[in-house]
Short mmCIF file of C-alpha atoms and ligand atoms in Angstrom, two decimals:
data_model
loop_
_atom_site.label_atom_id
_atom_site.label_comp_id
_atom_site.label_asym_id
_atom_site.label_seq_id
_atom_site.Cartn_x
_atom_site.Cartn_y
_atom_site.Cartn_z
CA MET R 1 27.35 -5.91 26.75
CA ALA R 2 27.50 -2.08 26.60
CA GLY R 3 24.35 -0.03 26.25
CA GLY R 4 21.48 0.13 28.65
CA ARG R 5 18.69 -1.48 26.60
CA GLY R 6 17.82 -5.06 25.84
CA ASN R 7 20.46 -5.71 23.32
CA PHE R 8 20.52 -8.09 20.46
CA ALA R 9 22.49 -11.14 21.32
CA SER R 10 24.24 -11.33 17.98
CA ARG R 11 24.88 -9.34 14.85
CA LEU R 12 22.95 -11.98 12.90
CA GLY R 13 19.97 -11.45 15.20
CA PHE R 14 20.05 -7.71 14.50
CA ILE R 15 20.43 -8.15 10.75
CA LEU R 16 17.46 -10.51 10.76
CA ALA R 17 15.29 -8.10 12.75
CA ALA R 18 16.19 -5.19 10.54
CA ALA R 19 15.61 -7.35 7.41
CA GLY R 20 12.35 -8.44 8.92
CA SER R 21 11.33 -4.81 9.08
CA ALA R 22 12.52 -4.06 5.55
CA ILE R 23 11.23 -7.12 3.74
CA GLY R 24 7.49 -7.12 3.56
CA LEU R 25 4.67 -6.04 1.39
CA GLY R 26 6.87 -3.30 0.08
CA ASN R 27 8.95 -5.91 -1.80
CA ILE R 28 6.29 -8.32 -2.90
CA TRP R 29 3.10 -6.24 -3.24
CA LYS R 30 4.30 -2.77 -4.02
CA PHE R 31 7.50 -3.12 -5.94
CA PRO R 32 6.08 -5.18 -8.81
CA TYR R 33 3.05 -2.98 -9.31
CA LEU R 34 5.12 0.21 -9.19
CA ALA R 35 7.61 -1.23 -11.67
CA GLY R 36 4.70 -2.34 -13.80
CA ALA R 37 3.05 1.08 -13.75
CA ASN R 38 6.26 3.05 -14.23
CA GLY R 39 7.88 1.62 -17.28
CA GLY R 40 9.62 -1.55 -15.93
CA ALA R 41 13.34 -1.47 -16.42
CA VAL R 42 13.76 2.35 -16.12
CA PHE R 43 12.06 2.17 -12.77
CA LEU R 44 14.26 -0.73 -11.68
CA ILE R 45 17.45 1.25 -12.61
CA VAL R 46 16.42 4.47 -10.91
CA TYR R 47 15.27 2.46 -7.85
CA LEU R 48 18.62 0.62 -7.62
CA VAL R 49 20.53 3.97 -7.84
CA PHE R 50 18.54 5.46 -5.00
CA VAL R 51 18.83 2.37 -2.90
CA PHE R 52 22.58 2.03 -3.09
CA THR R 53 23.37 5.79 -2.64
CA ILE R 54 20.89 7.57 -0.50
CA GLY R 55 19.07 4.59 0.92
CA ILE R 56 21.97 2.63 2.30
CA SER R 57 23.46 5.92 3.71
CA VAL R 58 20.25 6.91 5.51
CA MET R 59 20.00 3.40 6.85
CA LEU R 60 23.48 3.55 8.33
CA ALA R 61 22.65 7.05 9.71
CA GLU R 62 19.47 5.63 11.40
CA PHE R 63 21.39 2.72 12.94
CA ALA R 64 24.02 5.03 14.27
CA ILE R 65 21.53 7.62 15.64
CA GLY R 66 19.53 4.85 17.29
CA ARG R 67 22.57 3.24 19.02
CA ALA R 68 24.14 6.55 20.05
CA GLY R 69 20.80 7.88 21.34
CA GLU R 70 19.66 4.58 22.94
CA ARG R 71 16.03 5.69 22.66
CA ASN R 72 13.02 5.90 20.38
CA PRO R 73 13.50 8.44 17.49
CA VAL R 74 12.13 11.41 19.36
CA GLY R 75 14.11 10.64 22.45
CA ALA R 76 17.36 9.76 20.59
CA ILE R 77 17.28 13.03 18.71
CA LYS R 78 16.49 14.92 21.86
CA HIS R 79 19.41 13.21 23.58
CA LEU R 80 21.83 13.97 20.69
CA LYS R 81 20.87 17.52 19.92
CA GLY R 82 17.33 18.63 20.71
CA GLY R 83 15.83 21.80 19.41
CA ALA R 84 13.76 21.82 16.25
CA TRP R 85 15.40 18.47 15.19
CA ILE R 86 12.94 16.68 17.54
CA GLY R 87 10.36 17.49 14.95
CA VAL R 88 11.90 14.90 12.68
CA GLY R 89 11.18 12.29 15.37
CA TYR R 90 7.58 13.48 15.73
CA MET R 91 7.05 13.32 11.98
CA GLY R 92 8.26 9.71 12.15
CA VAL R 93 5.62 8.89 14.71
CA VAL R 94 2.94 10.49 12.44
CA ALA R 95 4.27 8.59 9.43
CA GLY R 96 4.05 5.40 11.48
CA PHE R 97 0.31 5.98 12.05
CA ALA R 98 -0.22 6.83 8.34
CA ILE R 99 1.72 3.96 6.87
CA LEU R 100 0.50 1.26 9.18
CA SER R 101 -3.16 2.28 8.51
CA PHE R 102 -3.06 1.24 4.86
CA TYR R 103 -0.24 -1.36 5.33
CA SER R 104 -2.61 -3.28 7.67
CA VAL R 105 -5.36 -3.21 5.00
CA VAL R 106 -3.09 -4.91 2.52
CA GLY R 107 -1.86 -7.17 5.33
CA GLY R 108 -5.47 -8.22 5.69
CA TRP R 109 -5.57 -9.02 1.98
CA THR R 110 -2.70 -11.50 2.43
CA ILE R 111 -4.64 -13.36 5.24
CA ALA R 112 -7.74 -13.28 3.11
CA TYR R 113 -5.85 -14.70 0.14
CA ALA R 114 -4.36 -17.47 2.20
CA VAL R 115 -7.94 -18.42 3.17
CA LYS R 116 -9.33 -18.06 -0.31
CA THR R 117 -6.56 -19.92 -1.98
CA ALA R 118 -7.07 -22.75 0.35
CA THR R 119 -10.78 -22.81 -0.22
CA GLY R 120 -11.24 -22.92 -3.94
CA LEU R 121 -10.18 -19.58 -5.40
CA LEU R 122 -8.02 -21.32 -7.91
CA ASN R 123 -10.94 -23.21 -9.40
CA LEU R 124 -11.79 -20.10 -11.52
CA SER R 125 -11.56 -21.24 -15.07
CA ASP R 126 -9.90 -18.34 -16.78
CA ALA R 127 -6.91 -16.31 -15.60
CA LYS R 128 -8.83 -13.13 -16.36
CA ALA R 129 -11.29 -14.02 -13.74
CA PHE R 130 -8.76 -13.47 -10.97
CA GLY R 131 -8.94 -9.73 -11.74
CA GLY R 132 -12.66 -9.76 -11.23
CA ALA R 133 -12.30 -11.78 -7.99
CA PHE R 134 -9.82 -9.36 -6.52
CA GLY R 135 -11.87 -6.38 -7.60
CA ALA R 136 -14.98 -7.75 -5.99
CA PHE R 137 -13.15 -8.64 -2.81
CA VAL R 138 -11.54 -5.26 -2.13
CA ALA R 139 -14.63 -3.31 -3.13
CA ALA R 140 -16.77 -5.10 -0.57
CA PRO R 141 -17.62 -3.05 2.45
CA VAL R 142 -17.19 -5.54 5.25
CA GLU R 143 -14.92 -8.49 4.35
CA PRO R 144 -11.61 -6.66 3.79
CA ILE R 145 -12.14 -4.65 6.94
CA VAL R 146 -12.60 -7.79 9.03
CA TYR R 147 -9.25 -9.03 7.71
CA HIS R 148 -7.74 -5.57 8.30
CA PHE R 149 -8.87 -5.90 11.83
CA ALA R 150 -7.44 -9.35 12.16
CA PHE R 151 -4.01 -8.25 10.87
CA MET R 152 -3.94 -5.20 13.15
CA ALA R 153 -4.98 -7.37 16.16
CA LEU R 154 -2.05 -9.74 15.44
CA THR R 155 0.31 -6.84 15.26
CA VAL R 156 -0.97 -5.30 18.50
CA ALA R 157 -0.84 -8.69 20.25
CA VAL R 158 2.86 -9.11 19.46
CA VAL R 159 3.88 -5.54 20.30
CA ALA R 160 1.72 -5.26 23.45
CA ARG R 161 3.34 -8.32 24.99
CA GLY R 162 6.85 -7.35 23.80
CA VAL R 163 7.39 -10.77 22.28
CA GLU R 164 9.03 -9.71 19.13
CA ARG R 165 11.92 -11.98 19.94
CA GLY R 166 9.72 -15.04 19.67
CA ILE R 167 8.51 -13.88 16.30
CA GLU R 168 12.12 -13.32 15.23
CA ARG R 169 13.06 -16.85 16.14
CA ALA R 170 10.17 -18.21 14.09
CA CYS R 171 11.20 -16.02 11.20
CA ARG R 172 14.66 -17.63 11.03
CA VAL R 173 12.71 -20.59 9.64
CA LEU R 174 9.82 -18.94 7.90
CA MET R 175 11.66 -16.29 5.90
CA PRO R 176 14.05 -18.65 4.21
CA MET R 177 10.93 -20.67 3.28
CA LEU R 178 9.35 -17.60 1.78
CA PHE R 179 12.58 -17.06 -0.17
CA VAL R 180 12.44 -20.59 -1.57
CA ILE R 181 8.80 -20.29 -2.59
CA VAL R 182 9.55 -16.95 -4.34
CA ILE R 183 12.30 -18.65 -6.30
CA ILE R 184 9.96 -21.53 -7.29
CA LEU R 185 7.38 -19.01 -8.35
CA CYS R 186 9.96 -17.12 -10.41
CA VAL R 187 10.81 -20.36 -12.27
CA ARG R 188 7.11 -21.13 -12.91
CA SER R 189 6.41 -17.53 -13.96
CA LEU R 190 9.49 -17.40 -16.30
CA THR R 191 8.60 -20.68 -18.05
CA LEU R 192 5.05 -19.70 -18.85
CA PRO R 193 4.49 -19.19 -22.63
CA GLY R 194 4.93 -15.56 -23.43
CA ALA R 195 6.84 -14.76 -20.29
CA MET R 196 9.77 -13.27 -22.14
CA ALA R 197 7.83 -10.12 -23.02
CA GLY R 198 7.74 -9.54 -19.22
CA VAL R 199 11.45 -10.09 -18.87
CA LYS R 200 12.16 -7.68 -21.61
CA PHE R 201 9.83 -5.10 -19.99
CA PHE R 202 11.66 -5.54 -16.64
CA LEU R 203 15.26 -5.56 -17.96
CA ASN R 204 15.34 -3.58 -21.23
CA PRO R 205 14.99 0.13 -20.43
CA ASP R 206 12.89 2.47 -22.47
CA PHE R 207 14.27 5.81 -21.44
CA SER R 208 11.27 7.71 -22.87
CA LYS R 209 9.41 6.45 -19.72
CA LEU R 210 11.79 8.48 -17.50
CA THR R 211 9.41 11.03 -16.01
CA GLY R 212 9.36 13.18 -12.82
CA ALA R 213 6.44 11.14 -11.42
CA MET R 214 8.31 7.92 -12.05
CA VAL R 215 11.49 9.18 -10.29
CA THR R 216 9.40 10.36 -7.28
CA ALA R 217 7.76 6.94 -7.12
CA ALA R 218 11.21 5.20 -7.22
CA LEU R 219 12.64 7.41 -4.45
CA GLY R 220 9.58 6.89 -2.27
CA GLN R 221 9.74 3.19 -2.83
CA ALA R 222 13.44 3.10 -1.91
CA PHE R 223 12.59 4.67 1.52
CA PHE R 224 9.46 2.59 1.96
CA SER R 225 11.05 -0.73 1.17
CA LEU R 226 14.09 -0.11 3.30
CA SER R 227 11.91 1.11 6.19
CA LEU R 228 13.65 4.52 6.19
CA GLY R 229 12.74 8.06 7.03
CA MET R 230 10.41 7.49 9.97
CA GLY R 231 12.60 6.14 12.70
CA ALA R 232 11.97 2.43 12.41
CA MET R 233 15.62 1.74 11.94
CA ILE R 234 16.49 4.28 14.69
CA THR R 235 14.29 2.35 17.04
CA LEU R 236 15.90 -0.99 16.07
CA GLY R 237 19.32 0.59 16.30
CA SER R 238 18.60 1.65 19.86
CA TYR R 239 18.56 -2.03 20.89
CA LEU R 240 21.89 -2.71 19.31
CA SER R 241 25.11 -3.72 21.08
CA LYS R 242 28.18 -1.54 20.77
CA GLN R 243 30.13 -4.35 19.17
CA THR R 244 27.96 -4.62 16.12
CA HIS R 245 29.55 -3.37 12.84
CA LEU R 246 26.98 -0.91 11.55
CA PRO R 247 28.13 -0.40 7.93
CA GLY R 248 28.32 -4.12 7.33
CA SER R 249 24.81 -4.57 8.82
CA ALA R 250 23.45 -1.77 6.60
CA LEU R 251 24.93 -3.40 3.50
CA TRP R 252 23.43 -6.72 4.44
CA VAL R 253 19.98 -5.47 5.08
CA THR R 254 19.90 -3.29 1.95
CA SER R 255 21.12 -6.20 -0.22
CA LEU R 256 18.70 -8.73 1.12
CA ASP R 257 15.79 -6.32 0.72
CA THR R 258 16.84 -5.56 -2.86
CA VAL R 259 17.27 -9.21 -3.85
CA ILE R 260 13.72 -9.93 -2.68
CA ALA R 261 12.23 -7.01 -4.53
CA VAL R 262 13.99 -7.90 -7.76
CA LEU R 263 12.91 -11.52 -7.41
CA ALA R 264 9.34 -10.35 -6.83
CA GLY R 265 9.65 -8.49 -10.07
CA PHE R 266 10.59 -11.72 -11.84
CA MET R 267 7.85 -13.53 -10.09
CA VAL R 268 5.09 -11.22 -11.10
CA LEU R 269 5.96 -9.36 -14.27
CA PRO R 270 6.65 -12.26 -16.69
CA ALA R 271 3.28 -13.83 -15.57
CA VAL R 272 1.57 -10.49 -16.10
CA PHE R 273 2.60 -10.53 -19.76
CA ALA R 274 2.00 -14.28 -20.18
CA PHE R 275 -1.60 -13.94 -19.00
CA GLY R 276 -2.13 -10.68 -20.82
CA PHE R 277 -2.87 -8.55 -17.71
CA ASP R 278 -2.19 -4.83 -17.71
CA PRO R 279 1.16 -4.19 -16.02
CA GLY R 280 -0.26 -0.80 -14.94
CA ALA R 281 -3.12 -2.35 -13.03
CA GLY R 282 -2.02 -0.82 -9.75
CA PRO R 283 -2.18 -2.14 -6.21
CA GLY R 284 -4.05 -5.35 -7.17
CA LEU R 285 -1.32 -6.55 -9.58
CA THR R 286 0.39 -9.16 -7.32
CA PHE R 287 -2.97 -10.40 -6.00
CA ILE R 288 -4.34 -10.85 -9.49
CA THR R 289 -1.27 -12.40 -11.02
CA LEU R 290 -0.15 -14.89 -8.50
CA PRO R 291 -3.39 -16.88 -8.23
CA ALA R 292 -3.15 -17.27 -12.01
CA VAL R 293 0.37 -18.66 -11.58
CA PHE R 294 -0.67 -21.02 -8.73
CA ALA R 295 -3.49 -22.28 -10.96
CA LYS R 296 -0.86 -23.41 -13.45
CA MET R 297 1.19 -25.41 -10.93
CA PRO R 298 0.92 -28.88 -9.52
CA TRP R 299 -0.32 -28.61 -5.89
CA GLY R 300 -1.11 -24.95 -6.66
CA ALA R 301 -3.61 -24.47 -3.90
CA GLY R 302 -1.12 -25.81 -1.32
CA PHE R 303 1.78 -23.70 -2.65
CA GLY R 304 -0.53 -20.67 -2.86
CA THR R 305 -1.83 -20.99 0.66
CA LEU R 306 1.62 -21.43 2.06
CA PHE R 307 2.89 -18.46 0.08
CA PHE R 308 0.22 -16.14 1.37
CA VAL R 309 0.67 -17.37 4.88
CA LEU R 310 4.40 -16.63 4.75
CA LEU R 311 3.77 -13.26 3.08
CA ALA R 312 1.42 -12.48 5.96
CA VAL R 313 4.15 -13.22 8.38
CA ALA R 314 6.62 -11.03 6.46
CA ALA R 315 4.10 -8.29 6.54
CA LEU R 316 3.56 -8.83 10.19
CA THR R 317 7.27 -8.31 11.03
CA SER R 318 7.29 -5.07 9.12
CA ALA R 319 4.05 -3.95 10.78
CA ILE R 320 5.55 -4.71 14.19
CA SER R 321 8.45 -2.40 13.48
CA LEU R 322 6.04 0.35 12.38
CA LEU R 323 3.88 0.02 15.50
CA GLU R 324 7.04 -0.26 17.66
CA VAL R 325 8.10 3.33 16.67
CA VAL R 326 4.85 4.65 18.03
CA VAL R 327 4.77 2.50 21.05
CA ALA R 328 8.45 3.12 21.95
CA PHE R 329 7.70 6.78 21.82
CA LEU R 330 4.61 6.54 24.01
CA ILE R 331 6.55 4.38 26.53
CA ASP R 332 9.82 6.36 26.70
CA GLU R 333 8.47 9.91 26.35
CA LYS R 334 4.93 9.73 27.75
CA GLY R 335 5.39 7.06 30.34
CA VAL R 336 2.45 4.96 28.98
CA ALA R 337 2.58 1.26 29.85
CA ARG R 338 3.43 -1.03 26.87
CA PRO R 339 0.10 -2.91 26.57
CA LYS R 340 -1.93 0.29 26.83
CA ALA R 341 0.31 2.04 24.26
CA ALA R 342 0.01 -0.78 21.83
CA ILE R 343 -3.71 -1.28 22.12
CA GLY R 344 -4.47 2.46 22.05
CA ALA R 345 -2.26 3.23 19.07
CA GLY R 346 -3.49 0.04 17.33
CA ALA R 347 -7.15 1.12 17.71
CA VAL R 348 -6.49 4.53 16.22
CA ILE R 349 -4.56 3.00 13.34
CA PHE R 350 -7.28 0.44 12.68
CA LEU R 351 -9.89 3.24 12.38
CA LEU R 352 -7.61 5.27 10.16
CA GLY R 353 -7.40 2.22 7.89
CA VAL R 354 -11.12 1.87 7.46
CA PRO R 355 -11.52 4.76 5.02
CA SER R 356 -8.52 3.45 3.13
CA SER R 357 -10.26 0.17 2.60
CA LEU R 358 -13.59 1.71 1.74
CA SER R 359 -11.94 4.14 -0.79
CA LEU R 360 -11.34 0.99 -2.95
CA GLY R 361 -15.03 0.27 -3.04
CA VAL R 362 -18.10 2.06 -1.83
CA TRP R 363 -16.21 5.31 -1.18
CA GLY R 364 -14.48 5.11 -4.52
CA ASP R 365 -15.96 8.37 -5.69
CA TYR R 366 -14.54 10.56 -2.95
CA LYS R 367 -11.32 12.03 -4.21
CA LEU R 368 -8.83 14.65 -3.05
CA PHE R 369 -6.14 15.83 -5.45
CA GLY R 370 -7.55 13.18 -7.76
CA LYS R 371 -6.66 10.41 -5.32
CA GLY R 372 -8.84 8.18 -3.06
CA PHE R 373 -7.98 7.95 0.62
CA PHE R 374 -5.88 4.82 0.23
CA ASP R 375 -3.68 6.39 -2.50
CA LEU R 376 -3.53 9.66 -0.68
CA MET R 377 -2.26 8.11 2.51
CA ASP R 378 0.30 6.03 0.59
CA TYR R 379 1.41 9.06 -1.45
CA ALA R 380 1.70 11.43 1.44
CA ALA R 381 3.62 8.86 3.56
CA SER R 382 5.81 7.17 1.00
CA ASN R 383 6.48 9.91 -1.47
CA VAL R 384 6.57 12.91 0.88
CA MET R 385 6.99 12.07 4.56
CA LEU R 386 9.57 9.31 4.25
CA PRO R 387 11.90 11.11 1.80
CA LEU R 388 11.56 14.30 3.83
CA GLY R 389 12.23 12.53 7.09
CA GLY R 390 15.15 10.59 5.50
CA VAL R 391 16.72 13.69 4.13
CA LEU R 392 16.41 15.47 7.39
CA ILE R 393 18.14 12.53 9.16
CA ALA R 394 20.90 12.63 6.46
CA VAL R 395 21.34 16.34 7.07
CA PHE R 396 21.34 15.86 10.89
CA VAL R 397 24.21 13.34 10.51
CA GLY R 398 25.95 15.22 7.74
CA TRP R 399 25.95 18.63 9.30
CA VAL R 400 24.76 18.68 12.89
CA VAL R 401 26.02 15.73 14.91
CA THR R 402 28.71 14.56 12.51
CA PRO R 403 31.67 13.64 14.69
CA ARG R 404 29.59 11.87 17.25
CA ILE R 405 27.79 9.80 14.68
CA MET R 406 30.83 9.12 12.49
CA ARG R 407 32.53 7.72 15.59
CA GLU R 408 29.47 5.59 16.30
CA ALA R 409 29.51 4.07 12.84
CA GLU R 410 33.15 3.18 13.19
CA ARG R 411 33.13 1.65 16.58
CA GLU R 412 34.28 -1.89 16.03
CA ASP R 413 37.26 -3.60 17.26
CA GLY R 414 39.93 -1.82 15.32
CA HIS R 415 38.00 -1.97 12.09
CA LEU R 416 37.96 1.25 10.14
CA PHE R 417 35.02 2.21 7.99
CA LYS R 418 36.79 2.88 4.71
CA LEU R 419 33.83 4.36 2.95
CA ALA R 420 33.19 6.87 5.73
CA PRO R 421 34.10 9.85 3.48
CA ALA R 422 31.65 8.71 0.83
CA TRP R 423 29.01 8.19 3.46
CA HIS R 424 29.66 11.63 4.77
CA ALA R 425 29.46 13.23 1.36
CA ILE R 426 26.19 11.53 0.62
CA CYS R 427 24.57 12.63 3.85
CA ARG R 428 25.94 16.15 3.54
CA TYR R 429 25.37 16.88 -0.20
CA VAL R 430 23.99 14.14 -2.37
CA ALA R 431 20.93 13.17 -0.29
CA PRO R 432 19.76 16.76 0.34
CA VAL R 433 20.28 17.91 -3.19
CA GLY R 434 18.86 14.70 -4.69
CA VAL R 435 15.76 14.51 -2.56
CA ALA R 436 15.03 18.18 -2.78
CA TRP R 437 15.28 17.99 -6.58
CA VAL R 438 12.98 14.99 -6.73
CA LEU R 439 10.47 16.43 -4.37
CA PHE R 440 10.21 19.75 -6.17
CA SER R 441 10.05 18.26 -9.56
CA GLY R 442 7.43 15.69 -8.34
CA LEU R 443 5.19 18.48 -6.92
N1 LIG N 1 9.75 -1.79 4.57
C1 LIG N 1 8.50 -2.40 4.86
C2 LIG N 1 8.08 -3.18 3.59
O1 LIG N 1 8.77 -3.16 2.59
C3 LIG N 1 7.45 -1.32 5.23
C4 LIG N 1 7.92 -0.36 6.25
C5 LIG N 1 8.06 1.00 5.91
C6 LIG N 1 8.27 -0.76 7.53
C7 LIG N 1 8.47 1.94 6.88
C8 LIG N 1 8.68 0.09 8.47
C9 LIG N 1 8.81 1.43 8.15
O2 LIG N 1 7.09 -3.90 3.63
#
């Protein structure tokens, strides 16, 4: 096999690893509550447009940069061009710290909810009580931080030992299971009395809800959900064999990620309306709604526990790819040993997550720009750093290293990439103009 790094044995292996990074809390926790808070169907439409134009193009650009550069994002860009462009790689490392800090807090919630669902959470008599239960849980000073620690420790343990492959193998079984449970939950949610109001909300656009803030949220979510703009896909691409067809892989990963997000919408939003929750409830929406759905199912506690365990695994594979960006950088560029890099970075990220968790409870009154620490981290990373990083990657490919990267994307036994001109045009014009427009109108 060509290429000097530990390559993926097969194209399927690579697609699964990239999908493992992309599919996670972004799909099941974040997408439904963002859609709920931003007008439902209009959000879905704008999101899909971003995903299949700018998103898929930036994903292909990251794969190609990673494979051509054969290094972590900073090293790959240095190798291909250097100069100020290296800053894009550094920003990715910073974004990795920021995102993983609050991501791990939510990852902790999934573990906590697996435990709680198994130990009687569903006995609450009234659906509304699940809102109170979630609110009390996240507002507590200690318990969510203990789970945040547990989630971060798991992530560090995997990355420190470099055993991602073992996790990947397990995911070949676990992720299809998650998919099946999500489908079952969609069916249950859609057949609840009053669910159709949620379907209407999710599919019937009300264009008066089309605002600048909503478009910013949709763009940020496209980058967040596809793991773009901070080098995660560059890092994965660097482990890729020269035989793999990059455009096909990008299409697969983008499509899988989108299918899961849309299904998560059908799993959560109909139930939100059926139970009379507020679709704009924010980050708690999935954690409030799903227990209410489980409570209305036979074997609900078993299903619910299994669901949260699988969601925790999906979150773990995404967290691994986030930490891997930071760790690959420390190993390749700073010569740090892998275990030390993983433990050190993990400790800093854990500490950075503590104020995020506290900002949902005892530190709830401390606000900057009207946002608590959790929201501020999420906003800065998802809505600013990722789109900015993503657009710089597009410009890098569209204007700076074009011939080299175009060749990289086409390299496959005689196969031409027919959409190459469209890809080039999106990287060159559409992505920069689109993202600049959204960022400026958002701020
Ligand atoms: N895409 C992941 C999710 O949806 C989160 C993520 C963002 C992972 C950026 C890596 C890089 O859960």
